[in-house]
mmCIF file of C-alpha atoms in Angstrom:
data_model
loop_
_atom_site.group_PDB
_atom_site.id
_atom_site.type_symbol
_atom_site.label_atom_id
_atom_site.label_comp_id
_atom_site.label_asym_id
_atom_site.label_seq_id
_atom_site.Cartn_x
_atom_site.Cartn_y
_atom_site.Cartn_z
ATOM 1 C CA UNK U 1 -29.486 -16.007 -7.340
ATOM 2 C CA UNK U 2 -27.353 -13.526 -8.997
ATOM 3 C CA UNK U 3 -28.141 -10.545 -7.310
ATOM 4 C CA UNK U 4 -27.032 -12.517 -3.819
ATOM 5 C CA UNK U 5 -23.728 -13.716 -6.149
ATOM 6 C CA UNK U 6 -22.967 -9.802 -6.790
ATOM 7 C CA UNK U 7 -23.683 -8.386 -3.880
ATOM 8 C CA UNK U 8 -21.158 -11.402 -1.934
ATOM 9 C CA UNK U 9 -19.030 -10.256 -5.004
ATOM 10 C CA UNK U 10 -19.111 -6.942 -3.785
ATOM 11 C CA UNK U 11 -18.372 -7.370 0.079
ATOM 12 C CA UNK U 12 -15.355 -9.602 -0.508
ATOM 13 C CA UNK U 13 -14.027 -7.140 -2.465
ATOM 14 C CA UNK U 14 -14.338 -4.175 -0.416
ATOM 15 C CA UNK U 15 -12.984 -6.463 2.687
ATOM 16 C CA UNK U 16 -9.898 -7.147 0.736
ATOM 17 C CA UNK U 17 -9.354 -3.821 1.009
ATOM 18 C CA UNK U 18 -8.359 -4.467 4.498
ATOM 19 C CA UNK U 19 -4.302 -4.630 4.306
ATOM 20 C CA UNK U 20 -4.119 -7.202 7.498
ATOM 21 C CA UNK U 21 -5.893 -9.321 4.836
ATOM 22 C CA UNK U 22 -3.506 -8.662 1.764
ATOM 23 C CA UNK U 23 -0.911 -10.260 3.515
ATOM 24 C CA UNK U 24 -1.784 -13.574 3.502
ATOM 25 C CA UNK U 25 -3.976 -12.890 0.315
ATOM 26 C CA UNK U 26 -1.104 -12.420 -1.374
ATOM 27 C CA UNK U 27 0.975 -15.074 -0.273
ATOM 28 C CA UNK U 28 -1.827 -17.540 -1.477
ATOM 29 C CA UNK U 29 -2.050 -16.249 -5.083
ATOM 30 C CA UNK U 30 1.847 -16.603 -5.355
ATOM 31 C CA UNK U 31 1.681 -19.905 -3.742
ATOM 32 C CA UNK U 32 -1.278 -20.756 -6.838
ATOM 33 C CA UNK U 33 1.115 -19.297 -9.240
ATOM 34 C CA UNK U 34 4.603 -21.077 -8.002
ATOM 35 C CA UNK U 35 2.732 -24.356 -8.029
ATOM 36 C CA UNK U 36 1.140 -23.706 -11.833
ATOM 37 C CA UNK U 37 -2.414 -23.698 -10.116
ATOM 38 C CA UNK U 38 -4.313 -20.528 -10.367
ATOM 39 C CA UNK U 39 -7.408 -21.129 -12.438
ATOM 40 C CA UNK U 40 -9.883 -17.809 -12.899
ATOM 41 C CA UNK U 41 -12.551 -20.128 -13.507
ATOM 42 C CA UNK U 42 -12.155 -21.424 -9.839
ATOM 43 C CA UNK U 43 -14.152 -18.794 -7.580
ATOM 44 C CA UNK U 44 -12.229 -19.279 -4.224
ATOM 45 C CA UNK U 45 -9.135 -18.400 -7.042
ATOM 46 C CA UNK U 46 -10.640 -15.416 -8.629
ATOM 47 C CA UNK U 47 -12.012 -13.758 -5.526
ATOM 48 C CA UNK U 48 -8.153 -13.844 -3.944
ATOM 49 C CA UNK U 49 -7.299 -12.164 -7.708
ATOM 50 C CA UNK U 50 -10.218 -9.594 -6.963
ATOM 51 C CA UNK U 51 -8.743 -9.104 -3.585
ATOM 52 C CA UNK U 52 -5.583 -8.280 -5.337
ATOM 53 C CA UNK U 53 -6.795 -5.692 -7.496
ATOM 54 C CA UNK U 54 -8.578 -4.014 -5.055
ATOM 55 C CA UNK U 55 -5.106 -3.511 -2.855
ATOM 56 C CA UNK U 56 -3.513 -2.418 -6.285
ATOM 57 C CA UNK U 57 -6.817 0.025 -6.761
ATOM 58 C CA UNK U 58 -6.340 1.420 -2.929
ATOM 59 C CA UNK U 59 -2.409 1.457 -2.875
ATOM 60 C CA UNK U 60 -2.904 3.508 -6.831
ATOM 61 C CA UNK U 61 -1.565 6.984 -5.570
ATOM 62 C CA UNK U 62 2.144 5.089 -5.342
ATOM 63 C CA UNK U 63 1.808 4.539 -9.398
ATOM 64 C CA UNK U 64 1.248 7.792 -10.393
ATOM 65 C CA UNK U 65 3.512 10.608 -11.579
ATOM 66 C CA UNK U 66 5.764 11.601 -8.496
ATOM 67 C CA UNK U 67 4.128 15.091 -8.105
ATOM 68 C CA UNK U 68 0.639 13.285 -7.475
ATOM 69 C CA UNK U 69 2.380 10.306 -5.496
ATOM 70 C CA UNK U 70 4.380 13.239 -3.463
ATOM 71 C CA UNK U 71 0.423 15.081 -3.088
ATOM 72 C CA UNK U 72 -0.999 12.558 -2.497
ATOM 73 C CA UNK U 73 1.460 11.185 0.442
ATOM 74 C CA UNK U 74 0.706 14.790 1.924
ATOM 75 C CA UNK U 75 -2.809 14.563 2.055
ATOM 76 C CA UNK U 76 -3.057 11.314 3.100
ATOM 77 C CA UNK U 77 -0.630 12.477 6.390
ATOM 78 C CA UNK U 78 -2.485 15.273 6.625
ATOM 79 C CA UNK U 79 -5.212 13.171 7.156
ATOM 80 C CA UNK U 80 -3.480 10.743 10.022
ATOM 81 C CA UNK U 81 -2.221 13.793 11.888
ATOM 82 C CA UNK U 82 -5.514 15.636 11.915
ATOM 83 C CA UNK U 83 -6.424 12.004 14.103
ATOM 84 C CA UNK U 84 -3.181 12.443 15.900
ATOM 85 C CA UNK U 85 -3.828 15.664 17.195
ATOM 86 C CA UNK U 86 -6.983 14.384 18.341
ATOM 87 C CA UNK U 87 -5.680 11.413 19.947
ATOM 88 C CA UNK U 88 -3.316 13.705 21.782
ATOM 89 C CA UNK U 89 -5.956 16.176 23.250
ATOM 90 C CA UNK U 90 -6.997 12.973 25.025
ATOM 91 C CA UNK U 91 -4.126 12.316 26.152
ATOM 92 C CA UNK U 92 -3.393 9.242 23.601
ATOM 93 C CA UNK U 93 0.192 9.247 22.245
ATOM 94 C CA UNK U 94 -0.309 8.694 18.445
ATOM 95 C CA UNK U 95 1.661 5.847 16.665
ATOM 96 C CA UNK U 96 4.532 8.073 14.494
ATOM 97 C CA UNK U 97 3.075 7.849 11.567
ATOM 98 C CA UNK U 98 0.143 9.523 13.377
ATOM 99 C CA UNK U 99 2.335 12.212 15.147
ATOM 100 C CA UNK U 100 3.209 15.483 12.575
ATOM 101 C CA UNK U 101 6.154 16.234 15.042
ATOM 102 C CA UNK U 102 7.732 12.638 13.489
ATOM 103 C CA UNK U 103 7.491 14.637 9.891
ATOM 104 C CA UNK U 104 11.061 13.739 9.234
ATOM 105 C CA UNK U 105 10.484 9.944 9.393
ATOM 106 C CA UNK U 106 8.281 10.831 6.305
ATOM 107 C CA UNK U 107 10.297 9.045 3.856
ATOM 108 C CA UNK U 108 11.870 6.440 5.605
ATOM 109 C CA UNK U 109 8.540 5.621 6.332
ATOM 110 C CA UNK U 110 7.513 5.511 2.477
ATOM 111 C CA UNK U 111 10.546 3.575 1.257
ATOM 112 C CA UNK U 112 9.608 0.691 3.831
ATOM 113 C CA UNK U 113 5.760 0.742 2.666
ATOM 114 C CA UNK U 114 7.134 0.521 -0.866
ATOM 115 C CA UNK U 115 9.136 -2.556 -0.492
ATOM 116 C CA UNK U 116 6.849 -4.177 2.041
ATOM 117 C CA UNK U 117 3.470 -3.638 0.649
ATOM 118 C CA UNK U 118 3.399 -1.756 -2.419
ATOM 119 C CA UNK U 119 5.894 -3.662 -4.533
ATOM 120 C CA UNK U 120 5.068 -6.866 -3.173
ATOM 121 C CA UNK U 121 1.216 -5.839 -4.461
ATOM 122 C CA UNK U 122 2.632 -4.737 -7.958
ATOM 123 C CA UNK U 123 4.982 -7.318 -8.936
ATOM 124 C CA UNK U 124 2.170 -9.789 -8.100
ATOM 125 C CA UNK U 125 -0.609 -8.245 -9.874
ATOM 126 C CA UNK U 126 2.110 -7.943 -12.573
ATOM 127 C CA UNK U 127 2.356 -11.395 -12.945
ATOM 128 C CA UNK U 128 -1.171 -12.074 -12.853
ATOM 129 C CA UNK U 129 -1.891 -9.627 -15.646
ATOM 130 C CA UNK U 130 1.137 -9.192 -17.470
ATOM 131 C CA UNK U 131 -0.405 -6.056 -19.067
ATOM 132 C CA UNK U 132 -0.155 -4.153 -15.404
ATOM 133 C CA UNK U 133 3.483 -4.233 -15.893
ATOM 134 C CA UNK U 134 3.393 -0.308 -16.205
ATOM 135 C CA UNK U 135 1.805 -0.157 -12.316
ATOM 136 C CA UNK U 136 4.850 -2.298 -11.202
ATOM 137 C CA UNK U 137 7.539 0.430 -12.902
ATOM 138 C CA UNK U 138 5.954 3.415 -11.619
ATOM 139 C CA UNK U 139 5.603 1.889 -7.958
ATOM 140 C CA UNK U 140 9.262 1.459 -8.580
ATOM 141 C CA UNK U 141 9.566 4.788 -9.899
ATOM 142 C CA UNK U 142 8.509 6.338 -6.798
ATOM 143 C CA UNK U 143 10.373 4.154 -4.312
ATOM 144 C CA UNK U 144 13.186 5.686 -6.084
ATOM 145 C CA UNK U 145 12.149 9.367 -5.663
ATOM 146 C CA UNK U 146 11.515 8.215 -1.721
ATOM 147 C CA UNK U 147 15.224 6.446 -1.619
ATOM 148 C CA UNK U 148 16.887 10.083 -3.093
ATOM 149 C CA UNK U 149 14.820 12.116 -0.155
ATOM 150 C CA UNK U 150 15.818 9.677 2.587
ATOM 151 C CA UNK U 151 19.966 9.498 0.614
ATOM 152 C CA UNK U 152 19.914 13.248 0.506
ATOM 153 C CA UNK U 153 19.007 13.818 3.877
ATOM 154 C CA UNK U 154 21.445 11.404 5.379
ATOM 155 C CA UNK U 155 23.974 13.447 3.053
ATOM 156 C CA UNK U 156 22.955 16.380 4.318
ATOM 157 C CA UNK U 157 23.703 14.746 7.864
ATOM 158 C CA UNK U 158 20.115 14.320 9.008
ATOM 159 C CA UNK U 159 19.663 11.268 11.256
ATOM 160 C CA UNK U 160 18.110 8.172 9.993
ATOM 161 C CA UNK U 161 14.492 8.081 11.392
ATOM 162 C CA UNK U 162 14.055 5.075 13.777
ATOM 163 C CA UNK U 163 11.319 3.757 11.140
ATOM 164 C CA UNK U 164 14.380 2.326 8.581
ATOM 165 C CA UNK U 165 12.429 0.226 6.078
ATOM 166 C CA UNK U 166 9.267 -1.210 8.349
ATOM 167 C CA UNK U 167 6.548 -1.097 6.600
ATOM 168 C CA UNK U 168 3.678 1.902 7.621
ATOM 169 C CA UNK U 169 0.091 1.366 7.493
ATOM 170 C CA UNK U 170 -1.000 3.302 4.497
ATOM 171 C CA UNK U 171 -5.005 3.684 3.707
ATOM 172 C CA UNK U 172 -6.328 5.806 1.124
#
């Protein structure tokens, strides 16, 4: 019945918001587009499409004007190093991302989320629905804001942080 159809509707798409699953989500709507096969009308195709917008929906902070994206970045640290500082009370030692004494691996950390997940996300939704395109240049936007933080500070003879362009695990 339709309310079953929605609600299924519904838990796929907050699922996809799981980024182990975007992965190979996305690879499978590219793989539909290179081979001139992606059909909305085919459900299996427009649930991986729904999956994709939800990614672009979650990832959204990295499309906005850099003072939000640069916020936005802040809180969402904030956020993994309040859960750091727990982990190390127990004795846990956080992942860096996790650890606010790895602050300076900040950006490097950004500019490899950008090109391995956020771009990625963009481009593809950006071929989907040409209309996005806009998403795709401010994603692009922003990587270049995080490449002039991580060129200044080598400049300024900071070390590059160990992260180098490896993507971090972003949820907001």
């Amino acid at each position: 019945d339709d309310y079953e159809h929605l609600l299924e509707i519904i838990r796929k798409a907050i699922i996809a918001t799981d980024l182990a699953l975007y992965f190979g989500n996305r690879k499978q709507l590219n793989d539909l587009m290179q081979a001139g096969a992606l059909n909305i009308n085919n459900q299996a195709h427009r649930d991986r499409v729904i999956g994709l917008m939800m990614t672009a929906c979650d990832l959204c902070s990295v499309t906005k004007l850099w003072p939000v994206t640069r916020a936005t970045t802040n809180d969402i640290y904030s956020e993994f190093w309040g859960e750091g500082d727990e982990m190390k009370k127990v004795g846990i030692q956080p992942i860096p991302m996790m650890d606010r004494e790895k602050i300076d691996e900040i950006p490097d950390g950004q500019v490899g989320f950008y090109n391995a997940v956020a771009l990625p996300c963009y481009r593809t939704l950006a071929e989907v629905f040409p209309a996005s395109t806009q998403l795709l240049k401010a994603c692009r936007e922003n990587l270049s804001q995080w490449e002039k933080i991580v060129q200044s500070r080598i400049a300024q003879g900071a070390p590059r942080s160990p992260v180098k362009n490896n993507a971090v695990k972003h949820e907001a």
